[in-house]
Coordinates of C-alpha atoms and ligand atoms in Angstrom, one line a residue:
X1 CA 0.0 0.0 0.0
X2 CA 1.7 3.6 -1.0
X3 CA 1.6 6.5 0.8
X4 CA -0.9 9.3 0.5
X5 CA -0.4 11.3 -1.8
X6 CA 0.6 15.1 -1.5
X7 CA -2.9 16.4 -0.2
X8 CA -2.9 19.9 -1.3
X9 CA -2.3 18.5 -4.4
X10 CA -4.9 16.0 -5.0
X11 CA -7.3 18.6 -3.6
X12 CA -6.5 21.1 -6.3
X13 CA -7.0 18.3 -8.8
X14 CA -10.4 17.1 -7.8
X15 CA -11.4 20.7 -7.5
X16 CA -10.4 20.9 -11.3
X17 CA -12.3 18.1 -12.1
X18 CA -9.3 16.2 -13.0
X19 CA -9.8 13.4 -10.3
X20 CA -8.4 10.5 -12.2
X21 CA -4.4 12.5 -12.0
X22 CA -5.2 11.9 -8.1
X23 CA -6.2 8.4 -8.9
X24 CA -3.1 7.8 -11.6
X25 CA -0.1 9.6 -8.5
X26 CA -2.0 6.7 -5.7
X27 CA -0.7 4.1 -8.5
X28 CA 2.9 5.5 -8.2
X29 CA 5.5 5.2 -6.0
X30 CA 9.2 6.1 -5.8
X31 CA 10.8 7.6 -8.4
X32 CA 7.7 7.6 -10.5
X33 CA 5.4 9.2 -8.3
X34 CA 7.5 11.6 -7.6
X35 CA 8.3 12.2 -11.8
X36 CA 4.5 12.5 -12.5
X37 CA 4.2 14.6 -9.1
X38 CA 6.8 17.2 -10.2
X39 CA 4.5 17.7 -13.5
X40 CA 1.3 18.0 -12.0
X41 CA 2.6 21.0 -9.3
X42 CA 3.7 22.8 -12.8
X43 CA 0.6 22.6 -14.3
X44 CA -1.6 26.2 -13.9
X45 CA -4.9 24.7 -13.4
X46 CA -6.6 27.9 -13.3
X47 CA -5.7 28.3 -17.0
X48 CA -6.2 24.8 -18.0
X49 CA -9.7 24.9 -16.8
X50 CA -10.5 27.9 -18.8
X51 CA -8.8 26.4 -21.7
X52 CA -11.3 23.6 -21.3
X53 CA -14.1 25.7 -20.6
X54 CA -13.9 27.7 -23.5
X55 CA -12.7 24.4 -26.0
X56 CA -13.6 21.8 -25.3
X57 CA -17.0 22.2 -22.9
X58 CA -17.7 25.1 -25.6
X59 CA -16.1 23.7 -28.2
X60 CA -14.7 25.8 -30.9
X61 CA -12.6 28.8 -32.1
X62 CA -14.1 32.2 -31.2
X63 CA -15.2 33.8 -34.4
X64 CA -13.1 36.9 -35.6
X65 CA -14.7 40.1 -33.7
X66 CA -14.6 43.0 -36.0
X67 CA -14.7 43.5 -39.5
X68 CA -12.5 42.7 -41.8
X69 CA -10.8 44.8 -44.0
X70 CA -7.6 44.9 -46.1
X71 CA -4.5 45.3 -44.9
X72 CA -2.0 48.3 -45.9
X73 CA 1.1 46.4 -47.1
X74 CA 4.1 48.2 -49.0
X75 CA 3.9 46.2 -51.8
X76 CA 6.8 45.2 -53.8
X77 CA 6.9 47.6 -56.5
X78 CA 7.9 50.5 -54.2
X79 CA 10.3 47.8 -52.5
X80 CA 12.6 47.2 -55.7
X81 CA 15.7 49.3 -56.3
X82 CA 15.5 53.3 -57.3
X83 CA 12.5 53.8 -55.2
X84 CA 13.7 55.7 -52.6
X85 CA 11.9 55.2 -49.8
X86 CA 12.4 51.6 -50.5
X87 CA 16.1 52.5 -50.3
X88 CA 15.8 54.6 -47.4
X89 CA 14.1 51.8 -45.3
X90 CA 17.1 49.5 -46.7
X91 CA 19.7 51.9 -45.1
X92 CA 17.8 52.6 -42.2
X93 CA 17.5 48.6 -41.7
X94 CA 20.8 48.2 -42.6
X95 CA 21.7 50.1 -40.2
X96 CA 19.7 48.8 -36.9
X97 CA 22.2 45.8 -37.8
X98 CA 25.2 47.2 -37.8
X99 CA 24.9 49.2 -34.9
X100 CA 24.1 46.2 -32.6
X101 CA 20.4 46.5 -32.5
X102 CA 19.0 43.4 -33.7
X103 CA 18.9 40.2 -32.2
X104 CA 18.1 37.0 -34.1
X105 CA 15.4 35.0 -32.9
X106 CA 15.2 31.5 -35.2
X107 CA 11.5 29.6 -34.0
X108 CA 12.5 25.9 -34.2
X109 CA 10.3 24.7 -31.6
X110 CA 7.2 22.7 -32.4
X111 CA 6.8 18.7 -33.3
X112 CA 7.1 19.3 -36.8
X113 CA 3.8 16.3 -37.4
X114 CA 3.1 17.2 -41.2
X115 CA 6.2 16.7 -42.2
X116 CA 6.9 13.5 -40.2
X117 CA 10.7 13.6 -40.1
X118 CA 12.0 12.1 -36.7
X119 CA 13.9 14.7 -35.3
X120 CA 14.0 18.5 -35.3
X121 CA 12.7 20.1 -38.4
X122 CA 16.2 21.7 -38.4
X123 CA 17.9 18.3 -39.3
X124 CA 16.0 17.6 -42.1
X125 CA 18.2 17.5 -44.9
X126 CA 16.5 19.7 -47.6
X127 CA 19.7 20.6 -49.5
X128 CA 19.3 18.6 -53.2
X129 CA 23.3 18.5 -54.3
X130 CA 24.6 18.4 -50.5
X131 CA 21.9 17.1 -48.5
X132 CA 22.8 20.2 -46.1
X133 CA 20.6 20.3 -43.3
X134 CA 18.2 23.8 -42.4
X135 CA 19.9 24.2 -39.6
X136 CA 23.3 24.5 -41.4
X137 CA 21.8 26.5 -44.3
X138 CA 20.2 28.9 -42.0
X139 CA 23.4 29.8 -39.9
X140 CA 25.3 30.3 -42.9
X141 CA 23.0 33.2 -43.4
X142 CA 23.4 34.4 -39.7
X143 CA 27.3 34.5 -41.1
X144 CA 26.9 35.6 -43.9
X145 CA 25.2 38.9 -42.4
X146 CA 27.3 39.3 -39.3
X147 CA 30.2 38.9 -41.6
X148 CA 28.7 41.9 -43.5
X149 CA 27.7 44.3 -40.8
X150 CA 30.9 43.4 -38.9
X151 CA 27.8 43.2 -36.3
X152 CA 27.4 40.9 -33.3
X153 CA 23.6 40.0 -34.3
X154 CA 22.8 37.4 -31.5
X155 CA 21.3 34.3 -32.7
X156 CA 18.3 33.4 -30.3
X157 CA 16.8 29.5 -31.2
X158 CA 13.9 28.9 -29.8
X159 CA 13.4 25.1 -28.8
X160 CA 10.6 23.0 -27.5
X161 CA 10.8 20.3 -24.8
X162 CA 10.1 17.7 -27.3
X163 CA 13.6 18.8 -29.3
X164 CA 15.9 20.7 -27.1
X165 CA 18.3 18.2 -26.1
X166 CA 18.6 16.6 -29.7
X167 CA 19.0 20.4 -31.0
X168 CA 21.7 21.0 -29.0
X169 CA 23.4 18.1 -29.1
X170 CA 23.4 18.5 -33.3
X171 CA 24.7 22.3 -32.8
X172 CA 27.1 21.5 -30.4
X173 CA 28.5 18.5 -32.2
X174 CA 28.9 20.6 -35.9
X175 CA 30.7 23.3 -34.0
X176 CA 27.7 25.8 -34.0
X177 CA 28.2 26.2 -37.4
X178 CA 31.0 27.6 -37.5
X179 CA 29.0 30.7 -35.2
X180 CA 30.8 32.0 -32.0
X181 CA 29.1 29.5 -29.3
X182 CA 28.8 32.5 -27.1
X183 CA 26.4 34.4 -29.6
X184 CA 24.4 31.2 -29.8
X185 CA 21.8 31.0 -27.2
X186 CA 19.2 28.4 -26.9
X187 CA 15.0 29.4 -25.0
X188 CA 13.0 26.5 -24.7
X189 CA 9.0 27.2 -25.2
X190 CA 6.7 25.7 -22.3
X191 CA 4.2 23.1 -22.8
X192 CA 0.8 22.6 -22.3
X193 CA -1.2 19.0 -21.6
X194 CA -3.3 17.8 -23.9
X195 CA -7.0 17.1 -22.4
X196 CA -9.6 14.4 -23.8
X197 CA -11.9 15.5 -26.3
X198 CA -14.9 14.7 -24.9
X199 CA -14.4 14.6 -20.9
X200 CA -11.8 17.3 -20.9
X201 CA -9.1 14.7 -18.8
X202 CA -5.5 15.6 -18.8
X203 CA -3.9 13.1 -21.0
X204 CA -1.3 10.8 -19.6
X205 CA 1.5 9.4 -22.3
X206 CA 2.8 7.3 -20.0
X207 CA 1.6 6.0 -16.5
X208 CA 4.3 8.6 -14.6
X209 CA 4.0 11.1 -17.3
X210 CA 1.8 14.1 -18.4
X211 CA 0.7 14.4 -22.7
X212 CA 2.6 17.7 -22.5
X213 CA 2.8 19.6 -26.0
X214 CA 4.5 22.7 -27.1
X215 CA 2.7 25.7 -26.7
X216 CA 2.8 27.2 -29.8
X217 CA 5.0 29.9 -31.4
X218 CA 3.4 32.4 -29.1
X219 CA 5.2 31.0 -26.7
X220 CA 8.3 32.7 -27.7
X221 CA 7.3 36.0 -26.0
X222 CA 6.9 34.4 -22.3
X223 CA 10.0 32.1 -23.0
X224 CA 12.4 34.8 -23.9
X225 CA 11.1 36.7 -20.6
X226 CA 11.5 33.5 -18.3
X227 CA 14.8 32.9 -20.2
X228 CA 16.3 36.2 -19.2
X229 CA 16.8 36.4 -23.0
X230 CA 14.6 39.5 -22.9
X231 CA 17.4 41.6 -19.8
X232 CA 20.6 39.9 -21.7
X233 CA 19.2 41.8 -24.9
X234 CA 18.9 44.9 -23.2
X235 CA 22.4 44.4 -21.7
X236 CA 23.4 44.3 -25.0
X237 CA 21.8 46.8 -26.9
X238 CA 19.8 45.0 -28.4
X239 CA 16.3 47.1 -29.5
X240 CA 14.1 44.9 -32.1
X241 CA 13.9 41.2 -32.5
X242 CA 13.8 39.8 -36.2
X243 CA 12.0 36.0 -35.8
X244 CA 12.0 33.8 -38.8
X245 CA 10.8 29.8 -39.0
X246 CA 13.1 27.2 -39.1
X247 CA 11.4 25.4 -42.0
X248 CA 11.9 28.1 -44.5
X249 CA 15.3 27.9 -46.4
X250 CA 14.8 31.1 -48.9
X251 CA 14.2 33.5 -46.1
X252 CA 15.6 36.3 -45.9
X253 CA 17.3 36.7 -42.1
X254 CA 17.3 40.3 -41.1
X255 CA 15.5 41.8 -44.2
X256 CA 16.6 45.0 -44.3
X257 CA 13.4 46.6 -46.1
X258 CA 11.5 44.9 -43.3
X259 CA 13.9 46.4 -40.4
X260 CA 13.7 49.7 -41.9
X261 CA 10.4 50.0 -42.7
X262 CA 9.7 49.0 -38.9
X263 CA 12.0 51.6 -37.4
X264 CA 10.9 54.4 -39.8
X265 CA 7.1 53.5 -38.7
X266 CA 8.1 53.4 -35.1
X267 CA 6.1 50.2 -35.0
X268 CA 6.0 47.3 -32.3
X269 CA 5.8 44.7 -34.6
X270 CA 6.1 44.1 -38.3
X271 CA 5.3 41.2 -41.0
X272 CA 6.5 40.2 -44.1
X273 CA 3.4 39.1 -46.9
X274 CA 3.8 37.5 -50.3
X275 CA 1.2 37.0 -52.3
X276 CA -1.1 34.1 -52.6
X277 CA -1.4 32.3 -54.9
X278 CA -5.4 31.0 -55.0
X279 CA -8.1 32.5 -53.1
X280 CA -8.6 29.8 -50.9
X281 CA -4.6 28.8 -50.2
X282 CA -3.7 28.2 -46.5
X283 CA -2.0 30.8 -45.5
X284 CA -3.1 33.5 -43.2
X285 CA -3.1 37.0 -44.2
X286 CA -2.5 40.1 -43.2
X287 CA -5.7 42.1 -42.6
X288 CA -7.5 45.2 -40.6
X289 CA -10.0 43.3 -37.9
X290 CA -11.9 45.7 -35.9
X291 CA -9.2 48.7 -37.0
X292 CA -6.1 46.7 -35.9
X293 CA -3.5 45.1 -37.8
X294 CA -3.9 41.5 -37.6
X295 CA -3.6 37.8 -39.3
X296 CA -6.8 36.5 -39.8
X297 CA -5.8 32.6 -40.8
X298 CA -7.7 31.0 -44.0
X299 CA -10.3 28.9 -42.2
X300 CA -11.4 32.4 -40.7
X301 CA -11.9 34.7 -43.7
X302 CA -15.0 34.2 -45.1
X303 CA -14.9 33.0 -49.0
X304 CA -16.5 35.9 -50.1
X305 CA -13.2 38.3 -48.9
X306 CA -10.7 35.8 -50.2
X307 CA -12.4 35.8 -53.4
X308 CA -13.0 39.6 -54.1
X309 CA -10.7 40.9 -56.0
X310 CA -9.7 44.6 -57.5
X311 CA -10.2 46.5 -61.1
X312 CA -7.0 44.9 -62.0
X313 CA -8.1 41.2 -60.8
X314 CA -5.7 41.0 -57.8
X315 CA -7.0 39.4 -54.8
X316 CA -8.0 42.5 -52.4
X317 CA -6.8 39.9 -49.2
X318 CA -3.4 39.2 -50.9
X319 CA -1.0 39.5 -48.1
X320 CA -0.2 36.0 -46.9
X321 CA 1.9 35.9 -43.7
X322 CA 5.3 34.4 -44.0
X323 CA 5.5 34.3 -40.2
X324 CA 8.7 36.6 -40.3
X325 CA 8.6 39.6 -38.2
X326 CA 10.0 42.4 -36.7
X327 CA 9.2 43.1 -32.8
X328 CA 10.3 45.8 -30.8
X329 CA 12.0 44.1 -27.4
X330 CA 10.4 46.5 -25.6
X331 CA 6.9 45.5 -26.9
X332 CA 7.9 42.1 -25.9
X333 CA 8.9 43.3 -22.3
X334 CA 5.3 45.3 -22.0
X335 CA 3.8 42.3 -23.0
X336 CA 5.0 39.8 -20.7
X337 CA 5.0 42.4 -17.6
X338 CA 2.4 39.9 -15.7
X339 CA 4.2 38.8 -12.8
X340 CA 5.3 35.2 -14.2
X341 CA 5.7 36.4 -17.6
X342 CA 2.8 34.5 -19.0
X343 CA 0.7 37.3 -19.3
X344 CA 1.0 37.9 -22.7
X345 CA -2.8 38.2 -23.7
X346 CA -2.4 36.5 -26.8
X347 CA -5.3 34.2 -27.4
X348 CA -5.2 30.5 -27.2
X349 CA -6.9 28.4 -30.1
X350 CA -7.1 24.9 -29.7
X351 CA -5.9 22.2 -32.5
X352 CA -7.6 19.0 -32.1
X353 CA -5.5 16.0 -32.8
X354 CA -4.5 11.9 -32.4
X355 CA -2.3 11.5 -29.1
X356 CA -1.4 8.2 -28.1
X357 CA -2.4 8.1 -24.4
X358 CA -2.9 5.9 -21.3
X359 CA -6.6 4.3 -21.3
X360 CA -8.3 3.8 -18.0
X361 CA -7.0 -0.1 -18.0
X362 CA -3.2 1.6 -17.6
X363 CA -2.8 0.2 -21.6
X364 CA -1.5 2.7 -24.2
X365 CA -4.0 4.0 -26.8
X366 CA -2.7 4.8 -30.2
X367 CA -6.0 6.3 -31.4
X368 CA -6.9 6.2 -35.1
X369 CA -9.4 9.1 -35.0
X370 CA -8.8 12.7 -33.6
X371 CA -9.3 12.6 -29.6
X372 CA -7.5 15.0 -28.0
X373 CA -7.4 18.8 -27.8
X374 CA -4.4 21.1 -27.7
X375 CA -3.6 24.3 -27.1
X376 CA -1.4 27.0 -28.6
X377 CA -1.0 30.4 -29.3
X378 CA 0.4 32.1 -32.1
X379 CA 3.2 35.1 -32.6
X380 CA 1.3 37.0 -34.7
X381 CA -1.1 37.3 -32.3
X382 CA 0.8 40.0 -31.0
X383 CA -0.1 42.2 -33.4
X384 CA -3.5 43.3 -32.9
X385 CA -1.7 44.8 -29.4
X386 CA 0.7 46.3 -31.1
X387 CA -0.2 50.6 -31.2
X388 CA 2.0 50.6 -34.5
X389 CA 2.7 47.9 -37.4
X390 CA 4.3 47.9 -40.7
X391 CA 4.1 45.3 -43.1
X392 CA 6.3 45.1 -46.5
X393 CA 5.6 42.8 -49.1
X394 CA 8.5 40.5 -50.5
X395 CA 8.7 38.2 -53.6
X396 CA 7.3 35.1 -53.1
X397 CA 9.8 33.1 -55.5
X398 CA 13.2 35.0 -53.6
X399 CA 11.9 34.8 -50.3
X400 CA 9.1 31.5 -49.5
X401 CA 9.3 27.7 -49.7
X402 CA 8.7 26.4 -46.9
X403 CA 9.3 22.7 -45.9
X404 CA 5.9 21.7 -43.8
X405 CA 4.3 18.5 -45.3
X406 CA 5.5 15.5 -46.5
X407 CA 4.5 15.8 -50.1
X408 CA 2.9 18.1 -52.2
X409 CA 3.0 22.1 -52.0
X410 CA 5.4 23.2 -49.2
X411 CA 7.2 20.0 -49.0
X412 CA 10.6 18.8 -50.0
X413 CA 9.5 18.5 -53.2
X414 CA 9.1 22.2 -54.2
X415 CA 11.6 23.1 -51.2
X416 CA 14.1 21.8 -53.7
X417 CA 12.3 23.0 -57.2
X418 CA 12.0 26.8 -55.9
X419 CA 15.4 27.7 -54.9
X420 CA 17.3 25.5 -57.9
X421 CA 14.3 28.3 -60.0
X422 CA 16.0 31.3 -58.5
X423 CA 19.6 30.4 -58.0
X424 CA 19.4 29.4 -61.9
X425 CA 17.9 32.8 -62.2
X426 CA 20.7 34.4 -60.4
X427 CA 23.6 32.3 -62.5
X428 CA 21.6 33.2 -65.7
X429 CA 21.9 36.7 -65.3
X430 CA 25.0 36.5 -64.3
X431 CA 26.2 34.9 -67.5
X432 CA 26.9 31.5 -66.4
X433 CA 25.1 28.5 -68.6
X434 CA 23.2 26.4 -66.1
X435 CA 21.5 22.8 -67.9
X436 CA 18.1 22.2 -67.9
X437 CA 16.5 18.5 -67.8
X438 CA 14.2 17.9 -70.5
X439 CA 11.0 19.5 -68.4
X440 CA 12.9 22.7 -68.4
X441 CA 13.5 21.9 -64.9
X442 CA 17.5 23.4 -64.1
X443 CA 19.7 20.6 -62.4
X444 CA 19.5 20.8 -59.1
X445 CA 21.5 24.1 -57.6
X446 CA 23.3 25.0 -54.1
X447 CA 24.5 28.6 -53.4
X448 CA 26.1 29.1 -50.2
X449 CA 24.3 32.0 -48.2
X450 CA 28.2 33.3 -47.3
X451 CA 28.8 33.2 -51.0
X452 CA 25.5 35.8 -52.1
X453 CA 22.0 35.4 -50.9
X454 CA 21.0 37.6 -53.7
X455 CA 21.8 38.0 -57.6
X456 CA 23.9 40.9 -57.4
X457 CA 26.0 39.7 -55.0
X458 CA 26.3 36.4 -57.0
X459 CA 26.9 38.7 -60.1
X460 CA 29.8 39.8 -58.6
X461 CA 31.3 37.6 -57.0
X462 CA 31.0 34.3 -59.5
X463 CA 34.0 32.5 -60.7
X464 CA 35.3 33.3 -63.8
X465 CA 34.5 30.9 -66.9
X466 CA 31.8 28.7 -64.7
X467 CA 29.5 26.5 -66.7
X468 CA 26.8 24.2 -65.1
X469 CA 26.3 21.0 -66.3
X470 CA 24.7 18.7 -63.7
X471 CA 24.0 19.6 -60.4
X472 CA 26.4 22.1 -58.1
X473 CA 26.7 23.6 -54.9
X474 CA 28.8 26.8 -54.7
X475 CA 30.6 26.7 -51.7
X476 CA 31.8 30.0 -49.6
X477 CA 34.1 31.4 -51.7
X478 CA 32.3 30.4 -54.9
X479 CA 34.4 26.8 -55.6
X480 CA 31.9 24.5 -57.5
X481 CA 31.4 20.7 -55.9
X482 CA 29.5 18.9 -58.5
X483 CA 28.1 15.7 -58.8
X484 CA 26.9 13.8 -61.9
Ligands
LIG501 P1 4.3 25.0 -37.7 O1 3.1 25.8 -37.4 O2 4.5 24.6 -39.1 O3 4.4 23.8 -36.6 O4 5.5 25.9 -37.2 P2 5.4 22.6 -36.5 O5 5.4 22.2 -35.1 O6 6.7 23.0 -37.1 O7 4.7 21.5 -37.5 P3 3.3 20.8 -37.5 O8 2.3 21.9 -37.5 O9 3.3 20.0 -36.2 O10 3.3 20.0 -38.7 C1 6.0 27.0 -37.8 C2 7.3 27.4 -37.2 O11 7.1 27.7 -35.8 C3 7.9 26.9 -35.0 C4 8.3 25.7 -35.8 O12 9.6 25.3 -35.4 C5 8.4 26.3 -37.2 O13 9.6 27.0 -37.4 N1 7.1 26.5 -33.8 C6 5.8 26.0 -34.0 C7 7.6 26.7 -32.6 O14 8.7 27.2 -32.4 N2 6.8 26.3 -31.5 C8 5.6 25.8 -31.6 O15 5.0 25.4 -30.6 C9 5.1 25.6 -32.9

């Protein structure tokens, strides 16, 4: 017979309506009790009951509050060279870098389902010619700008429980990257349980453990408070936060255009938008809701927005969110003044999903329907707090290809056709011959980021006499490795 369990504890539980935790810790002892023990005392049941309250007693998303109107992005045409505001908010971006004022924040956090690669999305191997990894590709950017700037640009990566140890362990063991380990810092997100679709029960994944899941990207903001991430910045200067996704590999890290546009608006917190390419693609965009700049995501704007379209046939809702941003750290501070740093009053949603789970009997589930809800919430959330925004439009072929599902559009598959389409671009203009297969397809292409992550840089800085005859990967200082 065990011993009773802690009774402040169990009374807290049953007052939550979550009974069967008390029921699952009198099971335990040792070690195990005290493992599962540890969880539940984390947990903030106050906010776990009105997270099932609200999604899964009430069961839904809130509906959008406010109308909906179109968002003010800068589009692209006054972004592109000889505009000069365009080249203003390049010099003014520009500038934030060099002087020290930008951190990095790289979201890498998550479980990475759709895509279904075991391991953190920032292993996966995307590379065509070099089967380079994200992670690797995206720190050579982080180079590749420090190097320019001669700036310090701390790189922030934001982890979940799930794959914090692994992702450490992969930087640590490839030498960062070749980055300074001391400009490398790693913020794990919290997690939330998952609860029982119908009865609202906190999950169990194993008999001594909680269903604990990330708790979305919005988690960044209380993590880099928790963290101390948010004070070291402000030790070191640091004034706006540039966040980018770890699945992305054509992004552009610290977009000047974006930076500068953001400081010249004085605004909190800025967005990138490309645009989409269907009415009904799912991506969220970048709206007015209610007279405040927000992200209104595709299951929430009504067919008849995504469908309207202009005099000239664009769509009037173009501005899909690329989920990079600008934010000021002091936003970020204001936001997450609540005395734990949770209070960010960014709203939860809830994502209903299969979690494998412990059934009453103590046997492990592996459900084959949906039965559990999560909860998140999301960075751009943000946004509709923010007093000021700006958001700049970039093109979708330079900048967006993102690696989320396992086939189809933003997978692998055109992860690999969209950049081998620009870099051939780039090579093209810059006079080099680069083979096509017979679908017109070019072979598959590899630029190094510290070579040129653009095609003037490229221009300038390509080998002499280079011809491309089966697939390449230009290394740092331009040397061609190819394979036929
Ligand atoms: P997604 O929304 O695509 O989520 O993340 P995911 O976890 O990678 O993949 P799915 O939805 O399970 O298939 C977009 C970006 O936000 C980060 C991810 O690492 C990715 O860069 N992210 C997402 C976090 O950092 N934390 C989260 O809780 C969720």
């Amino acid at each position: 017979m065990s011993t009773a369990v802690d009774r402040e504890l169990a009374e807290r539980l049953d007052a939550a309506g979550q009974s069967h935790l008390v029921r699952a810790l009198e099971a335990l002892d040792g070690d195990s009790r005290a493992t599962l023990g540890a969880q539940l005392r984390e947990l903030d049941l106050d906010l776990i009951g009105r997270l099932i309250d609200r999604f899964v007693i009430e069961s839904g998303e809130p509906p959008v509050e406010g109308a909906i109107e179109p968002g003010d992005a800068i589009p692209l045409a006054q972004g592109r060279a000889g505009h000069v505001e365009a080249q203003l908010a390049r010099e003014a971006g520009d500038r934030l870098v060099a002087e020290g004022k930008v951190a990095l924040v790289l979201l890498a956090g998550g479980q990475g389902t759709r895509l279904g690669f075991a391991g953190p999305k920032g292993e996966f191997p995307f590379a065509p010619v070099t089967g380079r990894t994200l992670f690797d590709h995206l720190t050579a950017k982080v180079a590749a700008i420090r190097a320019r700037h001669g700036a310090h640009l701390p790189l922030y990566v934001l982890t979940s429980p799930v794959n914090d140890d692994e992702t450490r362990r992969d930087f640590r063991e490839r030498g960062y990257f070749g980055l300074d380990p001391a400009t490398v810092r790693f913020v794990v997100q919290g997690t939330l349980p998952a609860v029982d679709l119908d009865s609202g029960r906190i999950l169990l994944e194993a008999p001594d453990r909680l269903a604990l899941s990330p708790d979305g990207h919005g988690g960044l903001l209380p993590a880099l408070r928790r963290s101390g991430a948010l004070d070291q910045m402000a030790g070191e200067g640091v004034e706006t936060i540039f966040t980018f996704q770890v699945d992305n590999p054509l992004v552009r890290v610290a977009k000047p255009e974006l930076l500068g546009h953001h400081v010249l608006a004085g605004a909190d917190m800025s967005s990138v938008v490309v645009r989409k390419r269907w009415p009904g693609e799912r991506m969220g965009v970048v709206a007015r809701v209610g007279g405040r700049t927000a992200v209104v995501e595709y299951s929430d704007l009504p067919d008849a927005l995504a469908e309207q379209r202009d005099a000239d046939g664009e769509l009037v809702f173009w501005g899909g969110s690329i989920a990079v941003h600008a934010i000021q750290r002091a936003f970020v501070e204001r936001l997450t003044a609540g005395p734990a740093g949770d209070g960010t009053g960014l709203p939860f949603h809830r994502a209903v999903k299969r979690v494998p789970h412990v059934g009453p009997d103590g046997v492990l589930v592996q459900p084959d329907a949906p039965n559990a809800v999560k909860f998140e919430t999301f960075l751009f959330d943000a946004l509709p707090l923010a007093e000021r925004t700006a958001t700049v439009e970039a093109a979708r072929a330079e900048e967006f290809s993102p690696v989320k599902n396992a086939a189809g559009d933003d997978s692998p598959e055109s992860a690999r056709r969209d950049p081998n389409r620009l870099y051939a671009g780039w090579l093209e203009a810059a006079g080099v011959h680069v083979a096509h297969a017979e679908d017109g397809e070019p072979v598959d292409l590899e630029i190094d980021p510290r070579l040129a992550d653009d095609a003037d840089t490229l221009a300038e800085r390509i080998p002499q006499g280079l011809a491309i005859d089966g697939p390449t990967a230009l290394g740092p200082d331009g040397e061609p490795i190819t394979f036929r």
